[in-house]
Coordinates of C-alpha atoms in Angstrom, one line a residue:
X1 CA 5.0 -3.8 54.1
X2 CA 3.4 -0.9 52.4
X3 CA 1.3 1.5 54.2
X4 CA -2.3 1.7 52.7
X5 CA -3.6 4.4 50.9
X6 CA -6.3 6.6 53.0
X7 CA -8.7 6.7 50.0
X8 CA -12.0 5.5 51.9
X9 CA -12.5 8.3 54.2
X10 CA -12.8 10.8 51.3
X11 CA -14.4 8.3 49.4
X12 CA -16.9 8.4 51.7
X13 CA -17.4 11.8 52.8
X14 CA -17.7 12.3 48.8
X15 CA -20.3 10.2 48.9
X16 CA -22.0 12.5 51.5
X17 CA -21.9 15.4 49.7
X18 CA -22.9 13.9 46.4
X19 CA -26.0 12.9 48.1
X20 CA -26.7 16.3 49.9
X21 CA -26.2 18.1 46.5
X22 CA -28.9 15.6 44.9
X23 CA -31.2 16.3 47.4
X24 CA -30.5 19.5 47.7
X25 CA -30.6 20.5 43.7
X26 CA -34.0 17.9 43.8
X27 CA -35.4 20.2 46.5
X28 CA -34.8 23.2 44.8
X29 CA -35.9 22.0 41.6
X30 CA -39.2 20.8 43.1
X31 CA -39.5 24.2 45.1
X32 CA -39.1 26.5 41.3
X33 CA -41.7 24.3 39.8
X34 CA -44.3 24.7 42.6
X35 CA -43.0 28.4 43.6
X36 CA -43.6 29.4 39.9
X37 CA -47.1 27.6 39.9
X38 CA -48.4 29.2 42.8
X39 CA -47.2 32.6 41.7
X40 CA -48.6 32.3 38.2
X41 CA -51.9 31.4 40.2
X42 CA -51.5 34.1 42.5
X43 CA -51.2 36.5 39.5
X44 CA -54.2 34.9 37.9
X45 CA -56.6 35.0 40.7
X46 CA -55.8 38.5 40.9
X47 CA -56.5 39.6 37.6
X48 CA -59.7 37.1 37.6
X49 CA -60.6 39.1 40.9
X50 CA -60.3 42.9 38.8
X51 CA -61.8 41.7 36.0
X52 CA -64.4 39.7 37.8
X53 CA -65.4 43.0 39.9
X54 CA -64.8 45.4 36.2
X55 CA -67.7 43.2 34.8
X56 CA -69.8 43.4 37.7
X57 CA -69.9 47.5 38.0
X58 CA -69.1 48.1 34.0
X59 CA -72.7 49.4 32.3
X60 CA -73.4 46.9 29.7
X61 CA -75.9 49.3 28.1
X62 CA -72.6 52.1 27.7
X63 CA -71.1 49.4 25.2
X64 CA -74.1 48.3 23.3
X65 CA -74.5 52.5 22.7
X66 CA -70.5 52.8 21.6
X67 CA -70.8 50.2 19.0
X68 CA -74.4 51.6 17.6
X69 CA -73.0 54.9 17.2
X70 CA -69.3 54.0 16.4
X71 CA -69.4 51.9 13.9
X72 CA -66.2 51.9 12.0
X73 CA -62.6 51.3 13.2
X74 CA -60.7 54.2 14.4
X75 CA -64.0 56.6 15.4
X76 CA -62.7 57.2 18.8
X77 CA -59.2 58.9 19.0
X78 CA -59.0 59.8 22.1
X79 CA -60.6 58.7 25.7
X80 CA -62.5 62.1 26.7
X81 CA -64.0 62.4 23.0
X82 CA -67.1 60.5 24.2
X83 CA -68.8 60.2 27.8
X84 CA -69.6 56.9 27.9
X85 CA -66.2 55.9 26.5
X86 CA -64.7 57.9 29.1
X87 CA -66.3 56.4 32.0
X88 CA -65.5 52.8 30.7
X89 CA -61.9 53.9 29.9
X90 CA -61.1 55.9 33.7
X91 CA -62.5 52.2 35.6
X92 CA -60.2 50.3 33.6
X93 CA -57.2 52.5 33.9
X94 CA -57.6 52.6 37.6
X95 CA -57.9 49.1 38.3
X96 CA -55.2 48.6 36.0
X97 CA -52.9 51.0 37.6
X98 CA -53.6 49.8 41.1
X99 CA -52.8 46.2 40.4
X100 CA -49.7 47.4 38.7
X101 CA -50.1 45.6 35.1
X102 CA -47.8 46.3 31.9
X103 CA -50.8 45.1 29.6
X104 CA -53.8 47.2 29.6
X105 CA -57.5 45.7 30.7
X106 CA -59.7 45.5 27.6
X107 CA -63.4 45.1 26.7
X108 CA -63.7 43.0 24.3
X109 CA -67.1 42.4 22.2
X110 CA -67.7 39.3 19.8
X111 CA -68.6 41.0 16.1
X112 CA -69.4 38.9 13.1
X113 CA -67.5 36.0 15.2
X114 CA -64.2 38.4 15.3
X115 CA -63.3 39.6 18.8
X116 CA -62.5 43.0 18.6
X117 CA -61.4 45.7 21.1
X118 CA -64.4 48.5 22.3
X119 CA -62.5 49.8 25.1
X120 CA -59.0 49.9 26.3
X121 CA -57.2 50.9 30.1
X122 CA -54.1 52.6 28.0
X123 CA -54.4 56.4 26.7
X124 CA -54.7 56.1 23.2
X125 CA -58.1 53.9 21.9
X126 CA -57.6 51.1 19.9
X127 CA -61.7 50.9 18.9
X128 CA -62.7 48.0 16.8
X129 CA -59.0 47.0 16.2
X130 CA -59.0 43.3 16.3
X131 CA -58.2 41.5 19.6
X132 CA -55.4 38.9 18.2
X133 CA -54.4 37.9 21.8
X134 CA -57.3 35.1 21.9
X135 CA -59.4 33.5 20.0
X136 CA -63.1 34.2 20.1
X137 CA -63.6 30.9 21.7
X138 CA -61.7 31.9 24.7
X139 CA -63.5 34.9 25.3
X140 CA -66.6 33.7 24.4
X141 CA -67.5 33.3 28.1
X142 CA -66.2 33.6 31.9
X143 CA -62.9 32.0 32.2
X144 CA -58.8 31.7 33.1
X145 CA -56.6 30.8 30.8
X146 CA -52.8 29.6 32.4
X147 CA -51.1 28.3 29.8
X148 CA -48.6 29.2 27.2
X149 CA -46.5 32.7 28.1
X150 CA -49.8 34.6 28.8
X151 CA -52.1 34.2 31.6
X152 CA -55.7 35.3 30.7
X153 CA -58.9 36.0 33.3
X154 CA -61.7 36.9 31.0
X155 CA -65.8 37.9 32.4
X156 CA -68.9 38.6 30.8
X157 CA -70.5 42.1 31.1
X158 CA -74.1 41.1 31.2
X159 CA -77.1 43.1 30.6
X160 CA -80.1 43.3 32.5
X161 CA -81.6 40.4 31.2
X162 CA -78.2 38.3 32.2
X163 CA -76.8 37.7 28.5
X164 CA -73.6 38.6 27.3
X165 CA -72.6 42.3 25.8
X166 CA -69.1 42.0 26.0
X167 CA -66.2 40.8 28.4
X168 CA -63.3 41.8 30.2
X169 CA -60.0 40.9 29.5
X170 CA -57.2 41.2 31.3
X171 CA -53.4 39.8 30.1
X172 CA -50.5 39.0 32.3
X173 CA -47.0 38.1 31.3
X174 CA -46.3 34.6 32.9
X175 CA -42.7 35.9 32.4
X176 CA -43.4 38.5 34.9
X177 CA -45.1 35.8 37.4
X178 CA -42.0 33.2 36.8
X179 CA -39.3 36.0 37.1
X180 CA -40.9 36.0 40.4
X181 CA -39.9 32.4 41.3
X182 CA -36.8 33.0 39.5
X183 CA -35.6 34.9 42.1
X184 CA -36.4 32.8 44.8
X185 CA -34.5 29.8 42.7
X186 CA -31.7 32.2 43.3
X187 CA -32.1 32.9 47.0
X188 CA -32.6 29.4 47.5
X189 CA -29.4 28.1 46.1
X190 CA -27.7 30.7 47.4
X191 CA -28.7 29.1 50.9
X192 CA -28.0 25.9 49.7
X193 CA -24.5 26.4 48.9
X194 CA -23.9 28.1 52.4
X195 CA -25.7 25.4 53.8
X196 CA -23.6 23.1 51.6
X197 CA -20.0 24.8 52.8
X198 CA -21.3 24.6 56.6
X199 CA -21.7 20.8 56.7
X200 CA -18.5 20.2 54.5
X201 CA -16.3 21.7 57.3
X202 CA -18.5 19.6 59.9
X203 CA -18.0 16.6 58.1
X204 CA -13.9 17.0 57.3
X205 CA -13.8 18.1 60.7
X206 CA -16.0 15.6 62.7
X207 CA -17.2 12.8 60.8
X208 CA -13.9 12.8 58.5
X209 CA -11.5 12.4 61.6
X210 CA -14.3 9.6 62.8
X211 CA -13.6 8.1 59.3
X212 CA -9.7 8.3 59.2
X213 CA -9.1 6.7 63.0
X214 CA -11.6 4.2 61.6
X215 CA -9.6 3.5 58.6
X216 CA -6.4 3.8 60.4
X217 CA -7.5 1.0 62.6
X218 CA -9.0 -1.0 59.4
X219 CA -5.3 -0.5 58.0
X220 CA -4.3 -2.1 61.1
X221 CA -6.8 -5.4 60.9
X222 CA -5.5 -5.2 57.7
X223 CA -1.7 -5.3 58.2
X224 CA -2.4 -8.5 60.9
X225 CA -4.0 -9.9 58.5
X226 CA -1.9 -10.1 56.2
X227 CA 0.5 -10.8 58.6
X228 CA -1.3 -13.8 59.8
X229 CA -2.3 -15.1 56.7
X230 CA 1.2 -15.2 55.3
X231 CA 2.1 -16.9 58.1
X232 CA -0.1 -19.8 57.9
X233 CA 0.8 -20.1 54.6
X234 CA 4.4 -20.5 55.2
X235 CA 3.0 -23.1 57.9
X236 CA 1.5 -24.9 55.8
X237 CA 4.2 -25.0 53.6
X238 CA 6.0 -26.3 56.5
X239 CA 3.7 -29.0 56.8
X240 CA 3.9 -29.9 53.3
X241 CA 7.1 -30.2 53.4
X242 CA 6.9 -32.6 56.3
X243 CA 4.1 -35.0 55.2
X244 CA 5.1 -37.4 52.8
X245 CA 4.5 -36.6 49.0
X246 CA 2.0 -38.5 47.1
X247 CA 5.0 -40.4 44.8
X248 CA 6.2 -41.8 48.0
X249 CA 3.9 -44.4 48.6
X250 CA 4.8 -45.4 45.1
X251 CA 8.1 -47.2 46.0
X252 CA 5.9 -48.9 48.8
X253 CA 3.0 -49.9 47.1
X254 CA 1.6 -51.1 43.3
X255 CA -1.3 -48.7 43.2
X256 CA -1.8 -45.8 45.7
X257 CA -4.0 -42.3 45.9
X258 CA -3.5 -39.5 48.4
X259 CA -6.7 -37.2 49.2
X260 CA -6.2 -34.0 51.0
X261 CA -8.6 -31.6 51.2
X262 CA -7.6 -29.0 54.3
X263 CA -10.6 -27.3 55.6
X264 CA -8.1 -23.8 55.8
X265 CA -4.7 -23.5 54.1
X266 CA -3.5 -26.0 57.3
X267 CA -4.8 -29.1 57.9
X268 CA -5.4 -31.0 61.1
X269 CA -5.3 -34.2 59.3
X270 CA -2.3 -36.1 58.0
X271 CA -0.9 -39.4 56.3
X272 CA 2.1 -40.5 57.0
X273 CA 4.7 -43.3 55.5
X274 CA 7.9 -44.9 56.6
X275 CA 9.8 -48.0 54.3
X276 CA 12.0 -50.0 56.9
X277 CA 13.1 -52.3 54.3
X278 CA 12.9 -53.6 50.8
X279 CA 9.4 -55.6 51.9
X280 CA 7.7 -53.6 54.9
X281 CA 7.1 -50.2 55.4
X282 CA 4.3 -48.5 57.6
X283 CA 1.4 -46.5 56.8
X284 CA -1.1 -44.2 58.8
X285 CA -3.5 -41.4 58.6
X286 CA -4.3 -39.5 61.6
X287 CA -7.3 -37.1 62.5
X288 CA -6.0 -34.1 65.1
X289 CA -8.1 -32.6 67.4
X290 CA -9.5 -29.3 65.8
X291 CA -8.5 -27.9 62.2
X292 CA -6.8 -25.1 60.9
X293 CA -3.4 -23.5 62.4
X294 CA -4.4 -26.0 66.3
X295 CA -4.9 -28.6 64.1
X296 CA -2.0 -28.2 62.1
X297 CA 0.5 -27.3 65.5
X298 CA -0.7 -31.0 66.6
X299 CA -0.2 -32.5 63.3
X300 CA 3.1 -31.6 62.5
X301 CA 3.9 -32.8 66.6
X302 CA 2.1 -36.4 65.9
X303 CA 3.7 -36.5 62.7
X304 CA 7.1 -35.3 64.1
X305 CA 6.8 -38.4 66.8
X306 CA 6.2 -40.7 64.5
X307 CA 9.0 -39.9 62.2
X308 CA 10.7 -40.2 66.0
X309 CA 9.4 -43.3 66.8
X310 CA 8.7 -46.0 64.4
X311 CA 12.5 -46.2 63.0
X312 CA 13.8 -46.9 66.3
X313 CA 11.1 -49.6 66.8
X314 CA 10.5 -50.7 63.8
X315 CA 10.8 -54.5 64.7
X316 CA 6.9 -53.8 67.2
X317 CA 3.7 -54.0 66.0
X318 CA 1.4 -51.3 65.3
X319 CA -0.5 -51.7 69.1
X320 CA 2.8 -50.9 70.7
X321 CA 3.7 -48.1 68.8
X322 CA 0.5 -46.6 69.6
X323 CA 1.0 -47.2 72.6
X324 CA 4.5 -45.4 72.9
X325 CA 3.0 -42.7 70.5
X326 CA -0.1 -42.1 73.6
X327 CA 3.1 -41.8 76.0
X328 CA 5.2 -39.2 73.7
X329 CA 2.2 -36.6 72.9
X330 CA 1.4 -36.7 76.8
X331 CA 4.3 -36.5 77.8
X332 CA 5.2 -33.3 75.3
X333 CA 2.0 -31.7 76.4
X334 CA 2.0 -31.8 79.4
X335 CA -1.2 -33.4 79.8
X336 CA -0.8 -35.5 82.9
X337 CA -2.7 -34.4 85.9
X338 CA -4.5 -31.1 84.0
X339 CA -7.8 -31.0 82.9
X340 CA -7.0 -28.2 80.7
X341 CA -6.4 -29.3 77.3
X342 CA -6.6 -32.7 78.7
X343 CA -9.0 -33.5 75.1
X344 CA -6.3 -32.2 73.2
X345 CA -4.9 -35.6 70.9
X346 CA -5.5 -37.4 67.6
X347 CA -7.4 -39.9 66.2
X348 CA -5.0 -42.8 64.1
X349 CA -4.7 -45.8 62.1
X350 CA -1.5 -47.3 62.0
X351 CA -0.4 -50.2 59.3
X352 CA 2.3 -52.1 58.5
X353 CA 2.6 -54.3 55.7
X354 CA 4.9 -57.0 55.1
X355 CA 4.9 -58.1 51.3
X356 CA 7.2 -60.8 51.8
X357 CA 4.5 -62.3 54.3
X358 CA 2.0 -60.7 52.6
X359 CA 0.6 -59.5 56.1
X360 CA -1.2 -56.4 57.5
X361 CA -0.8 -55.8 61.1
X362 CA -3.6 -52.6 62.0
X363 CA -4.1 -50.8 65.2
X364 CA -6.3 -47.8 65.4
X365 CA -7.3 -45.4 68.1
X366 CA -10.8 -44.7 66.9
X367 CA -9.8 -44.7 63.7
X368 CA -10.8 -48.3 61.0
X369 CA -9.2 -49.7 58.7
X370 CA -11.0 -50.8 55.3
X371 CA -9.7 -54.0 53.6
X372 CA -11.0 -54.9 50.5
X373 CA -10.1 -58.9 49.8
X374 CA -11.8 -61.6 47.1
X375 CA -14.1 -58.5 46.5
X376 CA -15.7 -58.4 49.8
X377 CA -15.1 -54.9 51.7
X378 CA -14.6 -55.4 55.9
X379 CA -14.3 -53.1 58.0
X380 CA -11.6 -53.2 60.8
X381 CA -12.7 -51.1 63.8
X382 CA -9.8 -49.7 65.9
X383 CA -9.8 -49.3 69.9
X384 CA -12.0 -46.7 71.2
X385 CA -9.2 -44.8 72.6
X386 CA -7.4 -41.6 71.7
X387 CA -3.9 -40.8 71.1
X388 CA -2.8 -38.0 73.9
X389 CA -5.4 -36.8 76.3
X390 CA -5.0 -36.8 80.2
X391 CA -8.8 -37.8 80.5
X392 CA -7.4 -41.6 80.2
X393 CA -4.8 -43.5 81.7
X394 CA -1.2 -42.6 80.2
X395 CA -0.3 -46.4 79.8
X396 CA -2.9 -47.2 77.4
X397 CA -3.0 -51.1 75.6
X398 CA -4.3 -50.8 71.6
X399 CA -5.4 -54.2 70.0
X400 CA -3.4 -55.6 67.2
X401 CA -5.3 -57.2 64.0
X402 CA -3.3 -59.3 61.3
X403 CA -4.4 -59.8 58.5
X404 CA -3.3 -62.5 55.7
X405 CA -3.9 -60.4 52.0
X406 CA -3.4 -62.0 48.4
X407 CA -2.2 -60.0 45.9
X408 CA -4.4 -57.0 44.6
X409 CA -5.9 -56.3 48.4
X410 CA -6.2 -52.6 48.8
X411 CA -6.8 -50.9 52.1
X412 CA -8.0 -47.6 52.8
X413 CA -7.1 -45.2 55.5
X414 CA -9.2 -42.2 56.3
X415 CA -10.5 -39.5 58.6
X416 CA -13.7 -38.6 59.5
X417 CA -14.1 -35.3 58.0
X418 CA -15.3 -36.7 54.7
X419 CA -18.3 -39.1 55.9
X420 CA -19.1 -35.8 58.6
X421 CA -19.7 -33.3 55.4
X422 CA -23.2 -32.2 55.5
X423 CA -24.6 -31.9 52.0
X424 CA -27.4 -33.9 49.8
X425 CA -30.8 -32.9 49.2
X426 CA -32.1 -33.1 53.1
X427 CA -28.3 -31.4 54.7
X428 CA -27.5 -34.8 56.2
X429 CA -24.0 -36.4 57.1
X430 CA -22.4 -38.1 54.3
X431 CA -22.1 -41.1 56.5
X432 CA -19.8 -44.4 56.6
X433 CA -22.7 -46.4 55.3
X434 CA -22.2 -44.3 51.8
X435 CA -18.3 -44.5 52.0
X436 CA -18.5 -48.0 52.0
X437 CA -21.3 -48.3 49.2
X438 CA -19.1 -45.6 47.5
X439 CA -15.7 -47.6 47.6
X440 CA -17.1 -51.4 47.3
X441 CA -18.9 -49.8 43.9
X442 CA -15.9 -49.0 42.3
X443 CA -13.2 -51.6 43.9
X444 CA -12.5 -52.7 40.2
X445 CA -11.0 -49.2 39.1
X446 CA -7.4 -48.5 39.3
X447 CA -6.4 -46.3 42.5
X448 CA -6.8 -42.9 40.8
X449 CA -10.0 -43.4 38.8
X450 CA -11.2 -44.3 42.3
X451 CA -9.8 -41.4 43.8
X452 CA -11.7 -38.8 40.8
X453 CA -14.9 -40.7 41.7
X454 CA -14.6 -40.0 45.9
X455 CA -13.5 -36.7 45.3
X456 CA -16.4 -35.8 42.9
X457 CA -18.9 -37.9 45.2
X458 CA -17.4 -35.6 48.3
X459 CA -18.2 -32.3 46.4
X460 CA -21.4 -33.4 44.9
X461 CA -22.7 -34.2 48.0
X462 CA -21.2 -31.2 49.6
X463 CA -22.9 -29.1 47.0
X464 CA -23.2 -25.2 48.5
X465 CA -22.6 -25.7 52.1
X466 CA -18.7 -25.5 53.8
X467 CA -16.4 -28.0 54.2
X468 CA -16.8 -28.7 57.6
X469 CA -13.6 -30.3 58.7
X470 CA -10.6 -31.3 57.2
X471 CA -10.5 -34.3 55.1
X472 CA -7.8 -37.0 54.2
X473 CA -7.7 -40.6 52.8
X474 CA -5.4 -42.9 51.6
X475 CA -5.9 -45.9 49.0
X476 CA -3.3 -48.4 48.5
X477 CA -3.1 -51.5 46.6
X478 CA -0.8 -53.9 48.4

């Protein structure tokens, strides 16, 4: 038998790491985005903080006298050319040099609606050049701007009587903040792998030898298995081979159907047929204790015995060869004085019909027989004793019933697994009550339409739930 492939371990430790990289690259991810948020905040509350403090110490009356007396672009060339200029200028470049910022601080005033610089951080003076990096409406009063690739902090430079001369404006690159989280992204992942390589060997190393003994051992289950399996299927080939085909009771009988459902590929329920002569054969179908492969084991021995039996007593009735049938399955048991397996047996009724007399003779250990005749259905009730068993006396009497038919009788020989199937609306037992109704119905169809309608009544009632034991019936028109 081939060996199986090892494919669920590392299917499975794949797995693993396919969820540890999504959570670790969703981690990551969601790290970047609030890393680079809090450090384009950080950056922003920083400059809001230097512009904030610029506008609180800047003299608002020093930029109401620069634009009075300046009042063209390009007046100022330099930062020392005027003193007021001068002193604006050196407390913006210090700030701006002590937080460390690329763009220079501004103050901005509002002219004609145009915002336009009055006094810059960097060397060279930009006067009354137009400020294009915002609009007027987002200077136009104390504010922060994140948006976009430039973060803004912008405050008013009031004069004495708290309105607006001008503001402060200071620019930062959000490319400078988001570099910043950029290279924790990078020190992060770089963990992550590590982290990443680490529990890969744990996993081949630990959780992956856990995985292949585990599979190993599944391979195992799997191989008995199969093992078993193929096994009961060649047994119940066996069996097949031994219980009597369905064409066989045509050379007995006008009319006949077979049912056999197995609960498992086995069945612990058989029929059975023997033709002595031209005129009389037997006929019998036995219910074994349990189902499946024990069911099956005791099958094929009641079946064996009777295949033993009835042709070297063919000339007694039904009762006695019951009775020598009890003596032979004790007897091969071993069930005499031991408890143990003492319930072990089968359940049987056993016909024989002469068509020359046109008579029935039935015996049955716990098992009826069903006789339809003049379209009326009775019921023949066998003894209430089993076949095999130590729990009763080995020499055990059965009761014989004859039974006069005309022409077009038909009898029926079952089980009980098919009126003990749970199913309908309310899970109930299917019952005998319903058999009866079932096959007194339909008594006028021939022996196969009537063996379509049990069958579908079986699974209609049976619906979702299991087949709860095996199941097997025989219909014959005698």
């Amino acid at each position: 038998m081939a060996q199986p492939k090892p494919h669920t371990a590392r299917k499975v430790l794949l797995a693993v790491h396919a969820v540890l990289l999504v959570l670790c690259v969703t981690v990551i991810a969601l790290t970047h985005l609030s890393d680079r948020r809090d450090q384009r905040n950080e950056a922003l509350s920083n400059l809001g903080t230097a512009t904030a403090s610029l506008a609180a110490q800047l003299d608002a009356r020093h930029v109401d006298l620069l634009l009075d007396k300046y009042r063209e672009p390009g007046l100022i060339i330099k930062s020392t050319q005027d003193a007021r200029y001068y002193v604006l200028h050196d407390h913006l470049r210090k700030t701006a040099e002590r937080l460390g910022l690329e763009q220079a601080l501004r103050i901005v005033a509002i002219v004609d609606g145009t915002p336009i610089e009055v006094v810059t951080s960097a060397a060279t003076p930009a006067y009354r050049s137009p400020f294009t990096d915002a609009s007027a409406e987002l200077i136009s009063g104390d504010g922060r701007v994140n948006a976009g690739d430039i973060l803004m902090a912008c405050d008013a430079i009031r004069d004495p009587n708290g309105q607006p001369v001008a503001h402060v404006v200071g620019l930062y690159p959000a490319a400078e903040a988001d570099a910043r989280a950029l290279a924790a992204l990078w020190r992060n992942m770089i963990i992550a792998v590590v982290l990443l390589v680490l529990s890969a060997v744990i996993l081949y190393r630990s959780v992956g030898g856990w995985l292949k003994k585990d599979e190993a051992a599944m391979g195992d289950l799997q191989r008995q298995h199969t093992g078993i399996t193929d096994s009961i299927a060649y047994a119940g080939k066996i069996q097949r081979a031994l219980v009597p085909r369905p064409e066989d009771y045509a050379a007995c009988f006008a009319d006949a159907f077979v049912i056999d459902r197995p609960k498992d590929m086995v069945s612990g329920d058989f029929h059975w047929v023997h033709r002595v002569d031209e005129h009389t054969c037997y006929v019998a179908a036995a219910d074994c204790t349990g189902h499946g492969l024990p069911g099956a084991m005791l099958a094929t021995i009641g079946c064996s015995l009777l295949n033993e039996i009835v042709p070297r007593h063919s000339d007694k009735d039904p009762a006695e060869l019951l009775a020598m049938l009890n003596t032979r399955l004790v007897t091969t048991l071993h069930q005499q004085g031991h408890k143990r397996g003492a319930g072990d047996g089968m359940d049987i009724a056993l016909c024989r019909v002469d068509q020359q007399a046109r008579e029935i003779l039935f015996a049955g250990a716990f098992r009826p027989l069903y006789w339809s005749h003049h379209g009326q259905l009775t019921v023949i009730n066998g003894d209430r004793k089993p076949i095999g068993g130590a729990h009763q006396e080995l020499d055990r009497r059965f009761t014989v019933h004859r039974l006069a038919y005309t022409p077009g009788d038909r009898i029926y020989l079952f089980s009980d697994g098919y009126v003990d199937q749970f199913g309908g609306p309310e899970r109930k037992r299917f019952m005998t009550v319903r058999l009866r109704s079932l096959i007194d119905e339909h008594r006028h169809l021939s022996m196969e339409e009537q063996a379509n309608v049990i069958e579908r009544a079986f699974l209609d009632w049976k619906g979702e739930e299991e087949q709860v034991d095996d199941v097997c019936m025989l219909g014959l028109a005698v």
